XYZ file of C-alpha atoms in Angstrom:
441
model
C 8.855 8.921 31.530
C 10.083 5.657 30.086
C 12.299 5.412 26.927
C 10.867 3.897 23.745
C 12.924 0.953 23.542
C 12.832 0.615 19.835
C 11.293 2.264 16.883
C 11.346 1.034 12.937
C 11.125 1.353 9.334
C 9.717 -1.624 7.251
C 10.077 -1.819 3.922
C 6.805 -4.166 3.497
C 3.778 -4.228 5.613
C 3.791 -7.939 6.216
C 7.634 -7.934 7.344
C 6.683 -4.640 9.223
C 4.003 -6.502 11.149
C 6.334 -9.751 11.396
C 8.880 -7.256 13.191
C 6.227 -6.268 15.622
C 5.173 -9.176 16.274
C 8.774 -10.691 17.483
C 9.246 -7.935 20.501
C 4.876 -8.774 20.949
C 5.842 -12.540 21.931
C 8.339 -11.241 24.395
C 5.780 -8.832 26.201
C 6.930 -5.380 24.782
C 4.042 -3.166 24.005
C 3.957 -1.996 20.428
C 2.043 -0.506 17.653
C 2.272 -0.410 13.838
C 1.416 2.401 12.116
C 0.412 2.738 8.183
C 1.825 6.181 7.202
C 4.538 8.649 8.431
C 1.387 11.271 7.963
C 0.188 10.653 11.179
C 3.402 12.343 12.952
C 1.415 13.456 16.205
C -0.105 10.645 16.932
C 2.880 8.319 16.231
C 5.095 10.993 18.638
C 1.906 10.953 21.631
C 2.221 7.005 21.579
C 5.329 6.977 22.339
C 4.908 6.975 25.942
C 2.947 4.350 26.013
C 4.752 1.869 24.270
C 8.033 0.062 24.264
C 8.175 0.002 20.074
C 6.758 2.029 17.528
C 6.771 0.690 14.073
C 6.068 2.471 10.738
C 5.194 0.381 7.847
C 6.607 1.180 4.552
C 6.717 0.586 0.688
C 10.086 1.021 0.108
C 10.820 -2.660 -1.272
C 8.913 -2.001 -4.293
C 10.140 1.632 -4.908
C 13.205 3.052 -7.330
C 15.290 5.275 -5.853
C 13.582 8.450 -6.562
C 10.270 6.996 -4.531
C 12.120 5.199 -1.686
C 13.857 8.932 -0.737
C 10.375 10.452 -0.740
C 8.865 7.721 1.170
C 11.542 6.596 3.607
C 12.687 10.221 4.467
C 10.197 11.620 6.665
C 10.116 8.108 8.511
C 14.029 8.996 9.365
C 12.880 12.484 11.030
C 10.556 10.599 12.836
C 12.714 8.097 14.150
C 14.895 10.769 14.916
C 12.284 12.702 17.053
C 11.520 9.564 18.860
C 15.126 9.427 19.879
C 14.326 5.049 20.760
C 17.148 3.091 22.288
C 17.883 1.740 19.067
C 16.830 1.872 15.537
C 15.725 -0.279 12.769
C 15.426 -0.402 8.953
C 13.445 -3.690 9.197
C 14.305 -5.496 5.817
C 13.072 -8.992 4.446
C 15.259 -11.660 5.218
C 16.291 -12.492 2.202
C 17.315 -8.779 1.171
C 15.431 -8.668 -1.668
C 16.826 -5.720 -3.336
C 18.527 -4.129 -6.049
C 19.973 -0.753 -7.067
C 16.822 0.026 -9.195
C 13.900 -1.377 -7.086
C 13.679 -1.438 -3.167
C 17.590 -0.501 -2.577
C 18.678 -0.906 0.304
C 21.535 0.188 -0.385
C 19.850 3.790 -0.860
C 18.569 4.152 2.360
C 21.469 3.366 4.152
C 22.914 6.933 1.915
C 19.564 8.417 3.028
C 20.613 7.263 7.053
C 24.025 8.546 6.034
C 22.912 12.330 4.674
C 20.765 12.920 8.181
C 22.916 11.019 10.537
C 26.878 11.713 8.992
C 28.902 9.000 9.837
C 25.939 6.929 11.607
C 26.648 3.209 12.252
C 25.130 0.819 10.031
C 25.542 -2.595 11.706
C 23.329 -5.263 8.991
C 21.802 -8.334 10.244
C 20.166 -10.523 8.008
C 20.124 -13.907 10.245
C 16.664 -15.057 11.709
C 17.412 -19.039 12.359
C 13.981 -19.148 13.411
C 12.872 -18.928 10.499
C 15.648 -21.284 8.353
C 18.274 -17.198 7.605
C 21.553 -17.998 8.673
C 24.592 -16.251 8.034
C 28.491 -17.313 7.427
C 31.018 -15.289 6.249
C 28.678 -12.239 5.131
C 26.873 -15.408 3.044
C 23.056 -15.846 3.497
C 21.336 -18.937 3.829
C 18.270 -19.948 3.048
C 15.781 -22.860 4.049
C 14.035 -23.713 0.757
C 11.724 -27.293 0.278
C 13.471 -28.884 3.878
C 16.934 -27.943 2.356
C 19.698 -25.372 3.205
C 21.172 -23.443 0.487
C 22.862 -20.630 -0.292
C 20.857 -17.428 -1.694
C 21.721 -18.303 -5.039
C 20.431 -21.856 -5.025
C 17.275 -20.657 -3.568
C 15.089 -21.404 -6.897
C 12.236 -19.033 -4.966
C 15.014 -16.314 -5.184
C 16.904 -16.540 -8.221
C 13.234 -16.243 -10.375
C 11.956 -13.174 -7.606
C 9.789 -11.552 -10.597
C 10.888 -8.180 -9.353
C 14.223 -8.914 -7.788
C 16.238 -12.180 -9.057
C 18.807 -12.814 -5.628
C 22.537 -13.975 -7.730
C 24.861 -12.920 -4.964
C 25.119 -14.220 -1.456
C 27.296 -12.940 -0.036
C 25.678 -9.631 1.143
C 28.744 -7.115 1.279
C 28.828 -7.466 -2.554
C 24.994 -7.638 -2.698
C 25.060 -4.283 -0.999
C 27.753 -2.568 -2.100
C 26.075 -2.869 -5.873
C 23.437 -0.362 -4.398
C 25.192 2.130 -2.641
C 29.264 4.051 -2.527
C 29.568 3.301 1.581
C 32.378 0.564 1.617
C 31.794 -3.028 3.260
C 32.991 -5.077 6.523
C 32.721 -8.140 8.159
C 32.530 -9.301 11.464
C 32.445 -12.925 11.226
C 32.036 -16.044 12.976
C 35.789 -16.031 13.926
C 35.759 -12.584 15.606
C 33.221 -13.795 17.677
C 35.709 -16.291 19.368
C 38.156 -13.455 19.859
C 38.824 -12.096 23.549
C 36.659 -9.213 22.928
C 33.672 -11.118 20.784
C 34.527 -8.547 17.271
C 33.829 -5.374 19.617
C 36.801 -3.902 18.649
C 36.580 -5.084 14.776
C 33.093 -3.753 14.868
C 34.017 -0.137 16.062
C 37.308 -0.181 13.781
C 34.484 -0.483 11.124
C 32.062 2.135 11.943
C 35.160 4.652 12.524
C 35.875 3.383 9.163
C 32.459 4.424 8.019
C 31.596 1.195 6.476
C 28.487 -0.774 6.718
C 29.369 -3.971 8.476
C 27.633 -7.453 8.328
C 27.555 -9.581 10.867
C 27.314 -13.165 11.189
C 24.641 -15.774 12.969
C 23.919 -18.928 12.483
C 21.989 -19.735 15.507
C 20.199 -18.084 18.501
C 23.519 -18.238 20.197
C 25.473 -16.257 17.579
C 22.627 -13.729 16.408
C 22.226 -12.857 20.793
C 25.808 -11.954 20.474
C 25.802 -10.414 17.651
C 22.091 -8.216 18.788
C 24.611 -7.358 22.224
C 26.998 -5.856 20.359
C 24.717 -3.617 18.293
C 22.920 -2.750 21.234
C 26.199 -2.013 22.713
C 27.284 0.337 19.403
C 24.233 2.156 19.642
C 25.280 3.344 23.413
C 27.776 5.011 22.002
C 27.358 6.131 18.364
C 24.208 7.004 16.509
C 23.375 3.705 14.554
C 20.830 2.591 12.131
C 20.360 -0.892 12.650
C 19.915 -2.930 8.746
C 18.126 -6.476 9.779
C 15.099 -9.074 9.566
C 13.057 -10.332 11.956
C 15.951 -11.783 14.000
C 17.284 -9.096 15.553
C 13.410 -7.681 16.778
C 13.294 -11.323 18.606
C 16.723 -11.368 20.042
C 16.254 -7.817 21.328
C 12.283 -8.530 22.897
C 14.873 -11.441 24.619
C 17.569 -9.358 26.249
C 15.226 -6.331 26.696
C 13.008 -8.408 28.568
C 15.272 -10.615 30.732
C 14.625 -9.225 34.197
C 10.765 -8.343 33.458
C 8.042 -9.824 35.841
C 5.228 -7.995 34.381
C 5.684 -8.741 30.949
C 2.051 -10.645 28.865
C 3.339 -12.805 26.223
C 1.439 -12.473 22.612
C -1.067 -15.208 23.294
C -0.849 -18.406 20.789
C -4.201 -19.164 20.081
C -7.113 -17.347 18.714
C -10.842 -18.578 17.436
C -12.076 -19.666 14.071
C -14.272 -17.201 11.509
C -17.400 -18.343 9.617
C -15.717 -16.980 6.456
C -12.217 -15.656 5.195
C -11.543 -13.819 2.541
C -7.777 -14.128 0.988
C -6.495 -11.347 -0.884
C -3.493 -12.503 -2.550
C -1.072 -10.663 -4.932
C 2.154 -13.292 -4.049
C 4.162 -14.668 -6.552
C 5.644 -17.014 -4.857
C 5.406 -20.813 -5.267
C 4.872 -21.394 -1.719
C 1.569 -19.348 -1.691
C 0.754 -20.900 -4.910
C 0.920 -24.344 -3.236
C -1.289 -22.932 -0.054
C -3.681 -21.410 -2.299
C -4.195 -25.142 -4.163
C -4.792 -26.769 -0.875
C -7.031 -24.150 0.474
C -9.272 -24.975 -2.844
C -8.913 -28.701 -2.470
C -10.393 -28.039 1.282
C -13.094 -25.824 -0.087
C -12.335 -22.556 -0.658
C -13.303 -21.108 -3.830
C -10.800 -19.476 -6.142
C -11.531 -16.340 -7.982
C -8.537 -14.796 -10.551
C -8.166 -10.856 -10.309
C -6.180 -10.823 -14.021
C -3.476 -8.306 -13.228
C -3.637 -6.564 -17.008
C -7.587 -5.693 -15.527
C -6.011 -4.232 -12.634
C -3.703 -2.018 -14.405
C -6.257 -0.344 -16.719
C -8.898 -0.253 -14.400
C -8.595 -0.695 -10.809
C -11.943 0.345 -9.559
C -14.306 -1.265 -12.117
C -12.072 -4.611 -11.315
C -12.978 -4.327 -7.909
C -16.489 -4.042 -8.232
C -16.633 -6.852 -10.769
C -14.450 -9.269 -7.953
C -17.079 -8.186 -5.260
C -19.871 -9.391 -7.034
C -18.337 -12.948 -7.766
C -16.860 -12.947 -4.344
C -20.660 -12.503 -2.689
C -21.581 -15.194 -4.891
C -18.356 -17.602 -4.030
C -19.413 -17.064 -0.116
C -22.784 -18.739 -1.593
C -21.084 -22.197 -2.671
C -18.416 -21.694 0.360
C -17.024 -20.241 3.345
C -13.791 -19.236 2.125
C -12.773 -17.004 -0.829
C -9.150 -16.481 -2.508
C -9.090 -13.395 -4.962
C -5.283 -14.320 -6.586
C -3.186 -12.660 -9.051
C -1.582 -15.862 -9.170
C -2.860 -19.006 -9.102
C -0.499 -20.401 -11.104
C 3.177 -20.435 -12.583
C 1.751 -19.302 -16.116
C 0.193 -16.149 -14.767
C 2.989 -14.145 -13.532
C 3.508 -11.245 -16.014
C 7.175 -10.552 -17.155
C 7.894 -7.013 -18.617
C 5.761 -5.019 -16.572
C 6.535 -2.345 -14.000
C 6.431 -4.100 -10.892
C 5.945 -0.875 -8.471
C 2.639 0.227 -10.885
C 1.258 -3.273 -10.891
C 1.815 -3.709 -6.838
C 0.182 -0.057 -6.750
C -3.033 -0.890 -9.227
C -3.674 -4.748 -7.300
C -3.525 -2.537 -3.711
C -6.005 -0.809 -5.005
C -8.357 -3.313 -6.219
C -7.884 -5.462 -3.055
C -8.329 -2.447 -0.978
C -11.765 -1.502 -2.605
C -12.457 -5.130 -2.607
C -12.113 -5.319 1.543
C -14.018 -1.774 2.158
C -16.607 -2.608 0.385
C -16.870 -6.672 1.864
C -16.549 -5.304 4.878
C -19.241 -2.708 4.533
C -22.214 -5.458 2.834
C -21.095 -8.630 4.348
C -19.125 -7.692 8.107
C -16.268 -9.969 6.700
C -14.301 -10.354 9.889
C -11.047 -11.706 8.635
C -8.941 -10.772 5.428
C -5.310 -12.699 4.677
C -3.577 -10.008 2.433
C -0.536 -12.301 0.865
C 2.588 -10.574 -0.767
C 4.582 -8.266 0.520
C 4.307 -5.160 -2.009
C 0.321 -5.255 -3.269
C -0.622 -5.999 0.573
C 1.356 -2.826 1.668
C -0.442 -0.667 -1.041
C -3.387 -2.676 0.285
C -3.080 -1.524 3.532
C -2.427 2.112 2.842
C -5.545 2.468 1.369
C -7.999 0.963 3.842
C -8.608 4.144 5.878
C -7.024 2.635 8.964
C -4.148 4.714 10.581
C -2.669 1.127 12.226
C -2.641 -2.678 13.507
C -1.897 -4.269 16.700
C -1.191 -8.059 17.809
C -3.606 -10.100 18.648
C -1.680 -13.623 18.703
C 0.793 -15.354 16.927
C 0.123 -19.425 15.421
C 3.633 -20.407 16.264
C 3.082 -23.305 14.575
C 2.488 -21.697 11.011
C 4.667 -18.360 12.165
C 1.625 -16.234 11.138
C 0.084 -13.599 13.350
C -3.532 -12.254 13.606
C -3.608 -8.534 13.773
C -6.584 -5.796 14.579
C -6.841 -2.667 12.708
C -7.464 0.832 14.547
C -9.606 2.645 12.259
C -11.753 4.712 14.214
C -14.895 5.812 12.470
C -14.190 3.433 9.816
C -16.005 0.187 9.161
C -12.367 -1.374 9.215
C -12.124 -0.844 12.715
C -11.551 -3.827 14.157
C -10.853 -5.911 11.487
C -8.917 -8.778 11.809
C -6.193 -8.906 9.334
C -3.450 -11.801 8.778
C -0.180 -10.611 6.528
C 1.250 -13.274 4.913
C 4.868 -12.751 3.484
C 5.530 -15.297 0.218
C 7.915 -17.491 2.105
C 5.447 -17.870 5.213
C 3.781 -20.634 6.329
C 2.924 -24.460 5.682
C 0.546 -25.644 3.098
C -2.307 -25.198 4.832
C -1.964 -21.906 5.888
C -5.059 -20.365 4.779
C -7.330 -23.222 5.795
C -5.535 -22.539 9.693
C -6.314 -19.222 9.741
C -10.284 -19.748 8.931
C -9.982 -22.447 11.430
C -8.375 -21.259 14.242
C -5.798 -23.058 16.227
C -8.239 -23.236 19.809
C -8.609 -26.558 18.762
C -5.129 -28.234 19.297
């Protein structure tokens, strides 16, 4: 029987299924599943697949929450015994020592695994995440800055980004003690192997630099390399899934690429619970092309979940009336994100609605394709659709969004097409793509 390859943790559904998708495009065979619940199935898949994913909550979670959610994911990983391991995190670390800490799981890793490695690799230059000196770097309106210049990060409503350089950023959330290996020690005889093992015997969390493919494959070689020979949690984005789908890959002949194209729907519905100024803008553009707007007011969510969702249904059936795409938004605009309230109950209450919302679209209409935008309400979201998990169907390379199918069996969601959009993914027409399909380029 073949080794699993790789199995992860994400601490959002849409950077869980953004991980997946990375070792997809290379040809490795993978699943995502919703819930650490579903233990026998997840552990019977395994030899089938090359990665096994679990998506999480833990971004939106105190430290109380993340232990009870992230710590039966651990035994799992740990019964799956992968090649490697991952605690998939968003590329720009969002994080804190109150709310999504990554700092806490890494302790968590610690307490199961005593003196585990925990290599962290935030660079994906992909997707504009580059690293120097344990500093991140961010792509932000066609500029590079530095974390804290990123104006999308320093206002996060749940967690404002101040420090760049990640070893402090870290070490704020959590007693393990920092290292570097750098873009120096890379130019060293033995490319930071030996700084990088100093480290671990050290029992310190190290970051590691990348600033382009060149630099993060080097950096992905040595913790592949580490993880020979020491049990190792691996901390990083998206980059290290698509270096590793590279190297793993290299002498495959059988391997089927994620395909890049897929067909356009009749109708889409958009769920979106995003904050973020770049969804804002793609949610203004998908209304100036058509799509009809319709505000879920988060304050309804909070005191009534259920009732909001039946109210958004009925306007949504009449939206599809005037057009053939629908965004339900928290957010529509700057002046209606809420300050003061608890960010994990109000990601909780709009999962909810926007779950109820989907079942029952799906169930009167046969909606075929949902976009669920924002990282914490669309994992809630997710959770409580009755599917168990999502595979790849194809990834818009142009847009970096990927169209996933949910396995749901005996569910009306089976089959459902779903698109998870992050807040810093896409172009401005994002939403308009995804109704249209890309066949046509």
């Amino acid at each position: 029987m073949q080794r699993l390859l790789v199995a992860f943790y994400g601490d959002d559904f849409t950077g869980s299924a953004e991980n997946l998708a990375q070792f997809s495009r290379h040809g490795l065979r993978g699943r995502l599943f919703f819930s650490s619940a579903n233990r026998h199935e997840i552990l019977h898949m395994a030899s089938e697949l090359d990665v096994i994913g679990l998506a999480g909550t833990a971004r939106g979670l105190s430290p109380a929450a993340i232990t009870t959610e992230v710590d039966p994911a651990l035994s799992i990983l740990e019964e799956l015994n992968p090649l490697i391991k991952q605690f998939k995190v968003c590329s720009t670390f969002d994080s804190s020592p109150t709310m999504g800490s990554i700092g806490h799981v890494m302790e968590l890793a610690r307490q199961r695994w005593p003196g585990c490695a925990l290599p962290v690799l935030p660079a994906t230059p992909a997707f504009g995440r580059y690293t120097a000196f344990s500093h991140l770097f961010t792509r932000f309106q066609g500029e590079i800055c530095r974390l804290d210049q990123n104006l999308a990060m320093v206002h996060h409503p749940s967690t404002p980004m101040s420090e760049p350089d990640l070893r402090r950023h870290l070490a704020a959330q959590t007693s393990i003690p920092p290292a570097a290996i750098t873009l120096l020690d890379y130019r060293s005889a033995d490319g930071g192997w030996q700084q990088l093992l100093s480290s671990v015997q050290d029992e310190r969390f190290v970051v590691l630099d990348a600033t382009d493919r060149h630099e993060l494959q080097h950096a992905t070689e040595l913790i592949l390399k580490l993880a020979e020979r020491h049990p190792t949690l691996a901390v990083a984005a998206q980059g290290l899934a698509d270096a590793l789908g590279r190297i793993l890959t290299r002498e495959a002949t059988e391997r089927e690429p994620l395909p890049t194209t897929y067909s356009r729907v009749e109708r889409l519905l958009v769920l979106s619970g995003s904050c973020s100024p770049q969804t804002r803008s793609q949610l203004l553009h998908f209304e100036a092309q058509g799509g009809v707007l319709v505000a879920a007011p988060p304050e309804e969510a909070l005191l009534d979940p259920l009732g909001l969702a039946s109210r958004l249904a009925t306007k949504v059936t009449k939206a599809f009336e005037i057009g053939s795409g629908v965004a339900v938004t928290t957010t529509s605009n700057e002046a209606d994100v809420i300050a003061g309230l608890s960010s994990e109950r109000l990601a909780l209450s709009v999962g909810c609605v926007f779950a109820q919302l989907a079942l029952e679209l799906r169930k009167g209409s046969g909606i075929q394709r949902i976009v669920f935008a924002g990282g914490d309400t669309s994992s809630h979201a997710m959770r409580q659709l009755g599917a168990n998990a999502l595979e790849l169907v194809a990834f818009d390379e142009a847009q970096g969004g990927h169209l996933c199918r949910l396995l749901a069996t005996g569910s009306p969601m089976e089959g459902l097409e779903v698109v998870l959009k992050g807040g810093q993914i896409g172009g401005e027409d994002f939403f308009s793509r995804v109704q249209r399909g890309t066949h046509m380029e």
